[in-house]
N, CA, C and O atoms as a GROMACS GRO file, in nm:
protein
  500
    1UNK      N    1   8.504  10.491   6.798
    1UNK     CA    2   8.450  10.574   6.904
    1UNK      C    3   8.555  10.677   6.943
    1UNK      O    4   8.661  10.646   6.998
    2UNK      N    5   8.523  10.791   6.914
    2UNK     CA    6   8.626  10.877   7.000
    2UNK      C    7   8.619  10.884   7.139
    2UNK      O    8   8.535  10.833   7.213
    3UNK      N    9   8.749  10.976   7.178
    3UNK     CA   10   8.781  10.949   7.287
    3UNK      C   11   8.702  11.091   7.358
    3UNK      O   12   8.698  11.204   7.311
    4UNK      N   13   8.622  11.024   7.530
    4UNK     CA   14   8.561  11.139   7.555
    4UNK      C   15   8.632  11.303   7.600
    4UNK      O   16   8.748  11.300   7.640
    5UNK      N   17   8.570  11.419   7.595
    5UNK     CA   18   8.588  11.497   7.639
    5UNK      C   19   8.681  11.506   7.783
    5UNK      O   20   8.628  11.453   7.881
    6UNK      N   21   8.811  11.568   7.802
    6UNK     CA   22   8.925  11.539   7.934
    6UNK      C   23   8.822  11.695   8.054
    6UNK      O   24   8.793  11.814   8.038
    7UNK      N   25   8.807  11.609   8.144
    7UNK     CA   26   8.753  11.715   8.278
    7UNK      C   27   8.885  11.857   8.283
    7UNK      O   28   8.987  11.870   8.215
    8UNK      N   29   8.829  11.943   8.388
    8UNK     CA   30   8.919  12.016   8.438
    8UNK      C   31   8.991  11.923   8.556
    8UNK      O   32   8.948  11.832   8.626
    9UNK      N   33   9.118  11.988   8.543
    9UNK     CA   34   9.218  11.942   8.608
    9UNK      C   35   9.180  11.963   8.764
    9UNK      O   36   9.252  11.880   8.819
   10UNK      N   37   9.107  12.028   8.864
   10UNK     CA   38   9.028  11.999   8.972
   10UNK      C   39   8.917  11.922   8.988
   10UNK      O   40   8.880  11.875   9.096
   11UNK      N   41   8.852  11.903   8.858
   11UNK     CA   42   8.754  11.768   8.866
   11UNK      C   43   8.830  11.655   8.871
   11UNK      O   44   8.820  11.561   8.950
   12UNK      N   45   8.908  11.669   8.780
   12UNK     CA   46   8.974  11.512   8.744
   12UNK      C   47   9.019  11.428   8.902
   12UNK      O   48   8.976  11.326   8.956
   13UNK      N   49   9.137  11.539   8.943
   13UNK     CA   50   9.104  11.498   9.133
   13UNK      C   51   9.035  11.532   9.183
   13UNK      O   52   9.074  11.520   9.299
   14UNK      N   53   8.904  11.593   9.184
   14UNK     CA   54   8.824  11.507   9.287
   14UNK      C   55   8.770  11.399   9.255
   14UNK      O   56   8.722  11.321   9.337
   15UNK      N   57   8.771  11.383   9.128
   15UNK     CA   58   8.747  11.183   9.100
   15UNK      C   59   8.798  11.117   9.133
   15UNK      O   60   8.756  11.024   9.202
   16UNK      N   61   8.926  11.137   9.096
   16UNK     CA   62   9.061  11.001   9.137
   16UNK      C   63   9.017  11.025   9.303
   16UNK      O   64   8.989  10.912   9.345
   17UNK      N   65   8.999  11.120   9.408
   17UNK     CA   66   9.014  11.122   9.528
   17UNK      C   67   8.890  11.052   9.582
   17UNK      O   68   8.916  10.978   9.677
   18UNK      N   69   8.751  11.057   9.542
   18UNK     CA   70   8.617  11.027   9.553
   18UNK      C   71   8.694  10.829   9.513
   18UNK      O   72   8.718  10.739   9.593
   19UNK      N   73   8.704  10.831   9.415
   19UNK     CA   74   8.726  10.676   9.412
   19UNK      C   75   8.878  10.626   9.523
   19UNK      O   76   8.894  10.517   9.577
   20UNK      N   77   8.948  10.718   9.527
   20UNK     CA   78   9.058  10.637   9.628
   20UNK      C   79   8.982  10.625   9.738
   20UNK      O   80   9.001  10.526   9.809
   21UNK      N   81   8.899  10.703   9.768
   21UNK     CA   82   8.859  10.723   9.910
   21UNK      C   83   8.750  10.575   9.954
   21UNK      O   84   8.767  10.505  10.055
   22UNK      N   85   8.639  10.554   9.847
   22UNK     CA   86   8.580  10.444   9.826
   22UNK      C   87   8.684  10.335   9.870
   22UNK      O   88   8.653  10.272   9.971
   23UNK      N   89   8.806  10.303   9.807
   23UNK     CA   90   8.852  10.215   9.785
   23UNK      C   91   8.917  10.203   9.926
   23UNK      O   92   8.929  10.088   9.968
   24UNK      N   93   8.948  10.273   9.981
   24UNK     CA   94   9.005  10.279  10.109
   24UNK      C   95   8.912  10.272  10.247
   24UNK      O   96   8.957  10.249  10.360
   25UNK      N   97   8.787  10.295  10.217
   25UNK     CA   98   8.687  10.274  10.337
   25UNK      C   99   8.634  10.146  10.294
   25UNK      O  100   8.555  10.102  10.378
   26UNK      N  101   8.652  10.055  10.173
   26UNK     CA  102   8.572   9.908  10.165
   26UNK      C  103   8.666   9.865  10.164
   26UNK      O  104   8.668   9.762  10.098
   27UNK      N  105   8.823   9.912  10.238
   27UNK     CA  106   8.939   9.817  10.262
   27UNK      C  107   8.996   9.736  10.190
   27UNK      O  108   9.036   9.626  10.227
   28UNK      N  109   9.006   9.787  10.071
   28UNK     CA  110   9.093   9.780   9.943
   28UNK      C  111   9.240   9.792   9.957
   28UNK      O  112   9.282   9.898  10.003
   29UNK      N  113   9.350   9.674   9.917
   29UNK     CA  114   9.498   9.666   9.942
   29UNK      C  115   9.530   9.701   9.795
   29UNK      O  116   9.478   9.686   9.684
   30UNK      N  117   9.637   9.753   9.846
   30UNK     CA  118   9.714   9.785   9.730
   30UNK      C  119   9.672   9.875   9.578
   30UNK      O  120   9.684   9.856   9.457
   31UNK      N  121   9.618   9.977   9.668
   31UNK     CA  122   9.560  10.083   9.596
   31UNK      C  123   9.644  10.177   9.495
   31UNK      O  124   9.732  10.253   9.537
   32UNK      N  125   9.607  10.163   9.346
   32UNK     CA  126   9.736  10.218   9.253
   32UNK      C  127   9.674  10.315   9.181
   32UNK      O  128   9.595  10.290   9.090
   33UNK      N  129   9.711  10.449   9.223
   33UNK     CA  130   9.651  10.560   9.070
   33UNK      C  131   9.758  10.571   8.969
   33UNK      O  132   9.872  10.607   8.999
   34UNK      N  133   9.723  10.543   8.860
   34UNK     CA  134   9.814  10.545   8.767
   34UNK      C  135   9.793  10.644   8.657
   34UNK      O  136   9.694  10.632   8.584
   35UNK      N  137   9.902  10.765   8.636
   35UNK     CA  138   9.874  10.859   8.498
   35UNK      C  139   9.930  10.808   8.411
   35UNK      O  140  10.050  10.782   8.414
   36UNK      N  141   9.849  10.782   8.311
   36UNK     CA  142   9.825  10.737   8.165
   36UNK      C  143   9.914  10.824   8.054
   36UNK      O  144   9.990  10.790   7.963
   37UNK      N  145   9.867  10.949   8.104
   37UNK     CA  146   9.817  11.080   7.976
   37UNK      C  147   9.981  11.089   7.897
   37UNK      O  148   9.996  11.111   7.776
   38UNK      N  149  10.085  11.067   7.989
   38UNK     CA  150  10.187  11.032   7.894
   38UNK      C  151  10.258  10.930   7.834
   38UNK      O  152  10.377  10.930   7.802
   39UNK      N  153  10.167  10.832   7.823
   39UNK     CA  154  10.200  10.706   7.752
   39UNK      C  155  10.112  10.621   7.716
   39UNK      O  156  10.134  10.500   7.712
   40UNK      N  157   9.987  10.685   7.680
   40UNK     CA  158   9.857  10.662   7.647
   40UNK      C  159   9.776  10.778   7.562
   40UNK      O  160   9.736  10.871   7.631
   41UNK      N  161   9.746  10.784   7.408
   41UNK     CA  162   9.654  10.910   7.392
   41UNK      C  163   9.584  10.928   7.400
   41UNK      O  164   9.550  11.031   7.342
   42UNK      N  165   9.468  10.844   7.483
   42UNK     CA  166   9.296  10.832   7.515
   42UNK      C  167   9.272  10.863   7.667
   42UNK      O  168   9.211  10.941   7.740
   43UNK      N  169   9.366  10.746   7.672
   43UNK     CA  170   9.347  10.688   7.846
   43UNK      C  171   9.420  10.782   7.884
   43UNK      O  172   9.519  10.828   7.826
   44UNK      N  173   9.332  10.840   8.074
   44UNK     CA  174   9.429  10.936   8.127
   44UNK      C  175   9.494  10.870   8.237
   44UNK      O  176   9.617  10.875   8.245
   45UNK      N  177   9.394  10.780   8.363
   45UNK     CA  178   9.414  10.703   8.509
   45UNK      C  179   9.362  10.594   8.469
   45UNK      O  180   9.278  10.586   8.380
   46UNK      N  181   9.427  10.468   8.556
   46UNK     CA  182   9.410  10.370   8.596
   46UNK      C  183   9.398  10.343   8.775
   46UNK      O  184   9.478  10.341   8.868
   47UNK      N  185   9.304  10.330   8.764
   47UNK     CA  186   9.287  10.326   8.946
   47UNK      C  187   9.277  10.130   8.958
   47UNK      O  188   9.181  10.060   8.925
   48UNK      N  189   9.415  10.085   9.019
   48UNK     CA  190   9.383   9.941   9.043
   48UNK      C  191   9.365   9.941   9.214
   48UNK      O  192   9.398  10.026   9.297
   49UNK      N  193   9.294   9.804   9.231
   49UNK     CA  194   9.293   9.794   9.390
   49UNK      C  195   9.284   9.619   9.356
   49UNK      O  196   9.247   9.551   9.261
   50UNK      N  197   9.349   9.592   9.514
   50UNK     CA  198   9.323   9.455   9.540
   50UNK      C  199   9.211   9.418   9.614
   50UNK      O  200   9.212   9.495   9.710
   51UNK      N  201   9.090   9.324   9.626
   51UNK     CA  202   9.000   9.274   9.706
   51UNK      C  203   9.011   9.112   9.710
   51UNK      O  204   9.076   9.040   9.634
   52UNK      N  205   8.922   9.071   9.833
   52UNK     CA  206   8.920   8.931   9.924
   52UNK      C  207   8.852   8.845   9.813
   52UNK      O  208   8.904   8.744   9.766
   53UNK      N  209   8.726   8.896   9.774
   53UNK     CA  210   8.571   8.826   9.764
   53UNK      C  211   8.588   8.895   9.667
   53UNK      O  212   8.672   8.981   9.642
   54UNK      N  213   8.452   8.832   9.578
   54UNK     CA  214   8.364   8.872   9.492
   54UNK      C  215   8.265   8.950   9.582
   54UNK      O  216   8.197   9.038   9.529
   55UNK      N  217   8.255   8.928   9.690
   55UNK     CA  218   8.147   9.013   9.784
   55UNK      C  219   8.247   9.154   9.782
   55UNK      O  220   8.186   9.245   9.727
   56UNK      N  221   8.337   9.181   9.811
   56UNK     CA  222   8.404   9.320   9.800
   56UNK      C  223   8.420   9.410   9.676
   56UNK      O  224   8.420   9.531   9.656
   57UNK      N  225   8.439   9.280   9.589
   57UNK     CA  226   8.425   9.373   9.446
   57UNK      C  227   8.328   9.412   9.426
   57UNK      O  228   8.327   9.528   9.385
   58UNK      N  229   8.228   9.358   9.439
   58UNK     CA  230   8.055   9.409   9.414
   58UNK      C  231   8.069   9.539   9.499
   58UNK      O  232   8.074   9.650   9.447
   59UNK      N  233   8.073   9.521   9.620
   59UNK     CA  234   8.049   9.625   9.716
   59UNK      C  235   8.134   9.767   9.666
   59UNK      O  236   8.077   9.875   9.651
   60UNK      N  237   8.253   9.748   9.649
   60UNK     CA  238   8.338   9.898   9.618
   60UNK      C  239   8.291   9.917   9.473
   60UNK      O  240   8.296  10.036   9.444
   61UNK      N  241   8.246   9.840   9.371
   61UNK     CA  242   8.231   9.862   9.238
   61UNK      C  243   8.122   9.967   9.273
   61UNK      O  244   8.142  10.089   9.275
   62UNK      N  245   7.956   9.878   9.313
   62UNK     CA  246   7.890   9.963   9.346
   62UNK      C  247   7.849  10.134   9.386
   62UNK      O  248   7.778  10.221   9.334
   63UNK      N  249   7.927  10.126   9.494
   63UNK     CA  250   7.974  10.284   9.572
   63UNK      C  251   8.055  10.336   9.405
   63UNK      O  252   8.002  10.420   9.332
   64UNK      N  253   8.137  10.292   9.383
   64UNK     CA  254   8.208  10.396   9.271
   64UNK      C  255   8.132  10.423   9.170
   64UNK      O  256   8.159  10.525   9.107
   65UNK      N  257   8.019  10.343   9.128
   65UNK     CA  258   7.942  10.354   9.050
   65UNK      C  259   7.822  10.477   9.095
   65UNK      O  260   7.790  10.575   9.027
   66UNK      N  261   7.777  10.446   9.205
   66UNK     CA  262   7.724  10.536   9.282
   66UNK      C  263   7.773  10.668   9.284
   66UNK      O  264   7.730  10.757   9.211
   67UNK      N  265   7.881  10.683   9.386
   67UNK     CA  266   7.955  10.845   9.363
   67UNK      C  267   7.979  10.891   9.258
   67UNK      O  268   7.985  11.014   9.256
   68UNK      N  269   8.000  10.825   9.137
   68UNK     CA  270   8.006  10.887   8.994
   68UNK      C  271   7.943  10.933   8.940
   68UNK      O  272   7.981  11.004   8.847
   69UNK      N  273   7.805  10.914   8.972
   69UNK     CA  274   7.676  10.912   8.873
   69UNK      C  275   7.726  11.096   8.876
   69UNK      O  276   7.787  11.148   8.783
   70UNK      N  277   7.686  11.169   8.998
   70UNK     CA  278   7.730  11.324   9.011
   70UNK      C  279   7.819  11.405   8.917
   70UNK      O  280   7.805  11.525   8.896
   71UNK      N  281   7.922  11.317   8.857
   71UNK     CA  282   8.012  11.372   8.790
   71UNK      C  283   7.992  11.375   8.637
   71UNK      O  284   8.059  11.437   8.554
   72UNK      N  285   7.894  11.300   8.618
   72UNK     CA  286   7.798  11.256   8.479
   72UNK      C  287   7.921  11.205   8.378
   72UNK      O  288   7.953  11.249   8.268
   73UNK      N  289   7.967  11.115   8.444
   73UNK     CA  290   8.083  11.084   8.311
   73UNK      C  291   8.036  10.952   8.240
   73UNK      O  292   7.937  10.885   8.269
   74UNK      N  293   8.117  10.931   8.151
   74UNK     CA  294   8.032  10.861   8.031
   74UNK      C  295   8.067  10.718   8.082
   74UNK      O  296   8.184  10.714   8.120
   75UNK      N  297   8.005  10.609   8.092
   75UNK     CA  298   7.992  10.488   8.153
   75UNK      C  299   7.997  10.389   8.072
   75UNK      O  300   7.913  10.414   7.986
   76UNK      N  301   8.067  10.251   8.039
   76UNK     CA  302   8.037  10.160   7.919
   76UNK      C  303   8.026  10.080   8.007
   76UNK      O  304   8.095  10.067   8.108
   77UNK      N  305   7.893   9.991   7.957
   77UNK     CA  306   7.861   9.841   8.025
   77UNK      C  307   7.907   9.766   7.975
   77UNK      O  308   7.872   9.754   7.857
   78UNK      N  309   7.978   9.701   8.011
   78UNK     CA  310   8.069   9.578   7.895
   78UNK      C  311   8.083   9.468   7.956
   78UNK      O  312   8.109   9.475   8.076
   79UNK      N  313   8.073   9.370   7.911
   79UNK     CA  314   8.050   9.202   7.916
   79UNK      C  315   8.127   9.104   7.890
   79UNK      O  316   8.092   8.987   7.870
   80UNK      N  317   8.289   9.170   7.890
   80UNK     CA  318   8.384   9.125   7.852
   80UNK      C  319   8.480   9.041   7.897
   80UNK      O  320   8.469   9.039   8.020
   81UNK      N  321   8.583   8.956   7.854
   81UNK     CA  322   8.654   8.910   7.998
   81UNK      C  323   8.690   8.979   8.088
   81UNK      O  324   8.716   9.097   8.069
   82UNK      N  325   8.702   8.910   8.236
   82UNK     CA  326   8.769   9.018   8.334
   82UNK      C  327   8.676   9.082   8.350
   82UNK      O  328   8.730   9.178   8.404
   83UNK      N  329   8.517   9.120   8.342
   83UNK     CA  330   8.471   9.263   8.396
   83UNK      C  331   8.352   9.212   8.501
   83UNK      O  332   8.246   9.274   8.504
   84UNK      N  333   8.369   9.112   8.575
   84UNK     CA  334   8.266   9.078   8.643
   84UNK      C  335   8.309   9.015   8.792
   84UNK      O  336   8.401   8.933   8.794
   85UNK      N  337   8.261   9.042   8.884
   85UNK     CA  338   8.336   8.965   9.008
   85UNK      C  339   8.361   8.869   9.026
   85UNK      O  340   8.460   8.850   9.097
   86UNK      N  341   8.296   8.767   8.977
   86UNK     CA  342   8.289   8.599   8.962
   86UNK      C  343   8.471   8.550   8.924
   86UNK      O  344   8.558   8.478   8.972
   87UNK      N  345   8.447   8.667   8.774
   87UNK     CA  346   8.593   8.654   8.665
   87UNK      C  347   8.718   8.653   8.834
   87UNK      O  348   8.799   8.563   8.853
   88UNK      N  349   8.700   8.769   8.925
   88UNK     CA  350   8.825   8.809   8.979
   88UNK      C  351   8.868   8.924   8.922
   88UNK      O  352   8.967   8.985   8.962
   89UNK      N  353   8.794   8.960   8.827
   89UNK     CA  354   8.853   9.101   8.812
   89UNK      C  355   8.718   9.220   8.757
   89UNK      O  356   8.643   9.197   8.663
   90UNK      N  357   8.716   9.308   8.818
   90UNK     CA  358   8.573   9.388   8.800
   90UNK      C  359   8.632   9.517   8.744
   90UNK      O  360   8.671   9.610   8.813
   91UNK      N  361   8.636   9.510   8.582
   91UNK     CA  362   8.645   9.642   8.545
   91UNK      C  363   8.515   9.779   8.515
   91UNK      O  364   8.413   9.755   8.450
   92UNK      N  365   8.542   9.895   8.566
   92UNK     CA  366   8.510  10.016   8.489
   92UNK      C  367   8.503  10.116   8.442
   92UNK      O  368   8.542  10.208   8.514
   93UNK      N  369   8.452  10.151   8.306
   93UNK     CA  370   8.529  10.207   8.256
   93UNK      C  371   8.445  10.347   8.196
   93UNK      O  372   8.352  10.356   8.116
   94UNK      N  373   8.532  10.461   8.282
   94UNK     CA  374   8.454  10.582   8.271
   94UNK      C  375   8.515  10.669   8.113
   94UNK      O  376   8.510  10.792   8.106
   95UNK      N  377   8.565  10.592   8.006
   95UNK     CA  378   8.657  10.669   7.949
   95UNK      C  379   8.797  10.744   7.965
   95UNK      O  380   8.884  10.706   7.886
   96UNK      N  381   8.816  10.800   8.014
   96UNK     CA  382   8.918  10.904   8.095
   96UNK      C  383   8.987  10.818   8.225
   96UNK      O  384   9.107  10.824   8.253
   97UNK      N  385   8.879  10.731   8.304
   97UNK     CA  386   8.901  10.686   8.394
   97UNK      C  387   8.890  10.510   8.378
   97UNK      O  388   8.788  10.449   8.345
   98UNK      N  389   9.015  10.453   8.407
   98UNK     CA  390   8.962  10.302   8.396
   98UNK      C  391   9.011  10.260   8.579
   98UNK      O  392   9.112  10.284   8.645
   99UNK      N  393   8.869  10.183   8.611
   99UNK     CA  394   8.889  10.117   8.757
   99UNK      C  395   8.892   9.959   8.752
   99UNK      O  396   8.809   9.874   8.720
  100UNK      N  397   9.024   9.957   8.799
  100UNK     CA  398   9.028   9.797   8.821
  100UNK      C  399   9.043   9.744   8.975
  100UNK      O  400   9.116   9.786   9.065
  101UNK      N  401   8.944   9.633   8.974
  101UNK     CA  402   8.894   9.615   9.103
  101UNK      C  403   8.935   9.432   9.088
  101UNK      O  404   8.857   9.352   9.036
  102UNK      N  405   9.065   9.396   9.142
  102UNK     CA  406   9.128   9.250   9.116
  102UNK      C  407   9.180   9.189   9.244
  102UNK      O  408   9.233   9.265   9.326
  103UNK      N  409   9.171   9.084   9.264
  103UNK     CA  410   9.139   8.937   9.315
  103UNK      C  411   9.336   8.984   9.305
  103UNK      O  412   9.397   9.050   9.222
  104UNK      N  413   9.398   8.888   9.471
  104UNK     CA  414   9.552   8.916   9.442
  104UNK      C  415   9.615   8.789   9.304
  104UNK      O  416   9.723   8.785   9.245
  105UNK      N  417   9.523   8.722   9.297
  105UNK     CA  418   9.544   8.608   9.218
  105UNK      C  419   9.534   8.661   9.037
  105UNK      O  420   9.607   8.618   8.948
  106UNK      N  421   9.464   8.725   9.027
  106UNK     CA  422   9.409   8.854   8.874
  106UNK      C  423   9.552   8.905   8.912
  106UNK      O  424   9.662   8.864   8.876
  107UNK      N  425   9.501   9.053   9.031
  107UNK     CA  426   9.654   9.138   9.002
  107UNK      C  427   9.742   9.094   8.946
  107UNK      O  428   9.792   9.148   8.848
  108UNK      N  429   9.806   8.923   9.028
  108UNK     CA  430   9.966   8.887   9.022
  108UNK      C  431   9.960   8.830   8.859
  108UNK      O  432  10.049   8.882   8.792
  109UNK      N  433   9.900   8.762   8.805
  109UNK     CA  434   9.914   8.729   8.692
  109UNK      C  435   9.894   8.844   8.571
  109UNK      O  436   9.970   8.842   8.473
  110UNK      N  437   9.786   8.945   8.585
  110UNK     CA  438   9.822   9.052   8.512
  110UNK      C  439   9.877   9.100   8.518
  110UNK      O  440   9.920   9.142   8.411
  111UNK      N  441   9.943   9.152   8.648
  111UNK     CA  442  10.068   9.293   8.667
  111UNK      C  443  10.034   9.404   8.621
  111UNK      O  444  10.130   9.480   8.631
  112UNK      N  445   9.941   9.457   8.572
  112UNK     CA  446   9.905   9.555   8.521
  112UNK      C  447  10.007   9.689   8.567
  112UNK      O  448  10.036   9.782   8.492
  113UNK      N  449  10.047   9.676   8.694
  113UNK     CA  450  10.146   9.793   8.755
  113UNK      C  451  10.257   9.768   8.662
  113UNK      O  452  10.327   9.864   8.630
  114UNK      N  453  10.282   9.657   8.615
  114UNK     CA  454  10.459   9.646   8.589
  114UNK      C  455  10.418   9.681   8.412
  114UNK      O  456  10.503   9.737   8.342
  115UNK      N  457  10.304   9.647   8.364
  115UNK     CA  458  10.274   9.614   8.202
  115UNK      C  459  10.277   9.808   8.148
  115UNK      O  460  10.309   9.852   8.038
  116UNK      N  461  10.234   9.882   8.267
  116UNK     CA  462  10.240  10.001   8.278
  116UNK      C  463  10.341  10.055   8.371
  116UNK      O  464  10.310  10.127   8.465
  117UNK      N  465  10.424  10.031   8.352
  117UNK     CA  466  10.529  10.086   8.479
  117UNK      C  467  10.588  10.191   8.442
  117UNK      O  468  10.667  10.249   8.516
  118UNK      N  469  10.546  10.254   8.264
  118UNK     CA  470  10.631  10.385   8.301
  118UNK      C  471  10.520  10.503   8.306
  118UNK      O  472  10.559  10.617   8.280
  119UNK      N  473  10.404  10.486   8.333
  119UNK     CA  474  10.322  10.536   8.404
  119UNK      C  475  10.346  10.625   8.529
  119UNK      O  476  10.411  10.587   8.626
  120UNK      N  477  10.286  10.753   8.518
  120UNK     CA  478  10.352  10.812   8.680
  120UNK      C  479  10.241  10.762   8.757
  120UNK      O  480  10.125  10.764   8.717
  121UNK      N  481  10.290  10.704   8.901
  121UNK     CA  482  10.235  10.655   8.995
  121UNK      C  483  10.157  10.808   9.098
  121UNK      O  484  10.235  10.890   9.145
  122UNK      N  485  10.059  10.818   9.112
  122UNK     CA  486   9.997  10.930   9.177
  122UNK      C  487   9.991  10.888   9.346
  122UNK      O  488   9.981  10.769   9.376
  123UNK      N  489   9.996  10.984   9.440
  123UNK     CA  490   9.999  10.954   9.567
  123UNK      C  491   9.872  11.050   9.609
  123UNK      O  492   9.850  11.169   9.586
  124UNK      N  493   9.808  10.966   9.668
  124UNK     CA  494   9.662  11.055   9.722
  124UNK      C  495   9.634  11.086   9.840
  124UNK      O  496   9.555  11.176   9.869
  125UNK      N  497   9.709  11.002   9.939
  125UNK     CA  498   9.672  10.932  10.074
  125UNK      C  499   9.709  11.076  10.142
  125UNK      O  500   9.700  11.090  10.264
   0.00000   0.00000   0.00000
């Protein structure tokens, strides 16, 4: 599968900002945008967040799924480990954009921040 088509660089943030913003009104800890694009040749962001419940992951997955539809980006339904709230960890994955939505118990054992740490860390707030 190739890799999809990269937005303009003013779309691209207002995505990352549309999803921080989600993630920050359904009270999401430890909210991480992560640029990819130089240490990755597909992948551009990683947006991680921490949640309580499987009731929160549903809820912020939802909305991001929702606000996206507008931006028409390409969507994979996948059934994989890790991509379901139950798992503790709710991935998705817009191509360009991967959202991870993890349980502090997921985060701490994946680390995903540290597995990517030379990633530039983006500040949105």
């Amino acid at each position: 599968m190739s890799p999809s088509p990269k937005n303009t660089p003013e779309n691209t943030m207002e995505i990352l900002k549309t999803i921080y913003k989600i993630m920050q009104d359904k009270k999401c800890e430890e909210i991480a945008v992560l640029n990819l694009e130089s240490v990755h040749s597909y992948l551009s962001f990683f947006l991680i967040c921490t949640v309580n419940s499987a009731v929160q992951a549903n809820a912020v997955a939802r909305e991001i799924k929702k606000a996206l539809k507008s931006f028409k980006l390409p969507h994979k339904e996948t059934d994989k480990t890790g991509t379901s709230a139950s798992s503790g960890w709710t991935l998705l994955d817009y191509g360009e954009f991967i959202v991870h939505i993890m349980t502090p118990e997921k985060r701490e054992y994946y680390n995903l921040d540290r597995l990517w740490r030379d990633a530039e860390r983006i500040e949105l707030s």
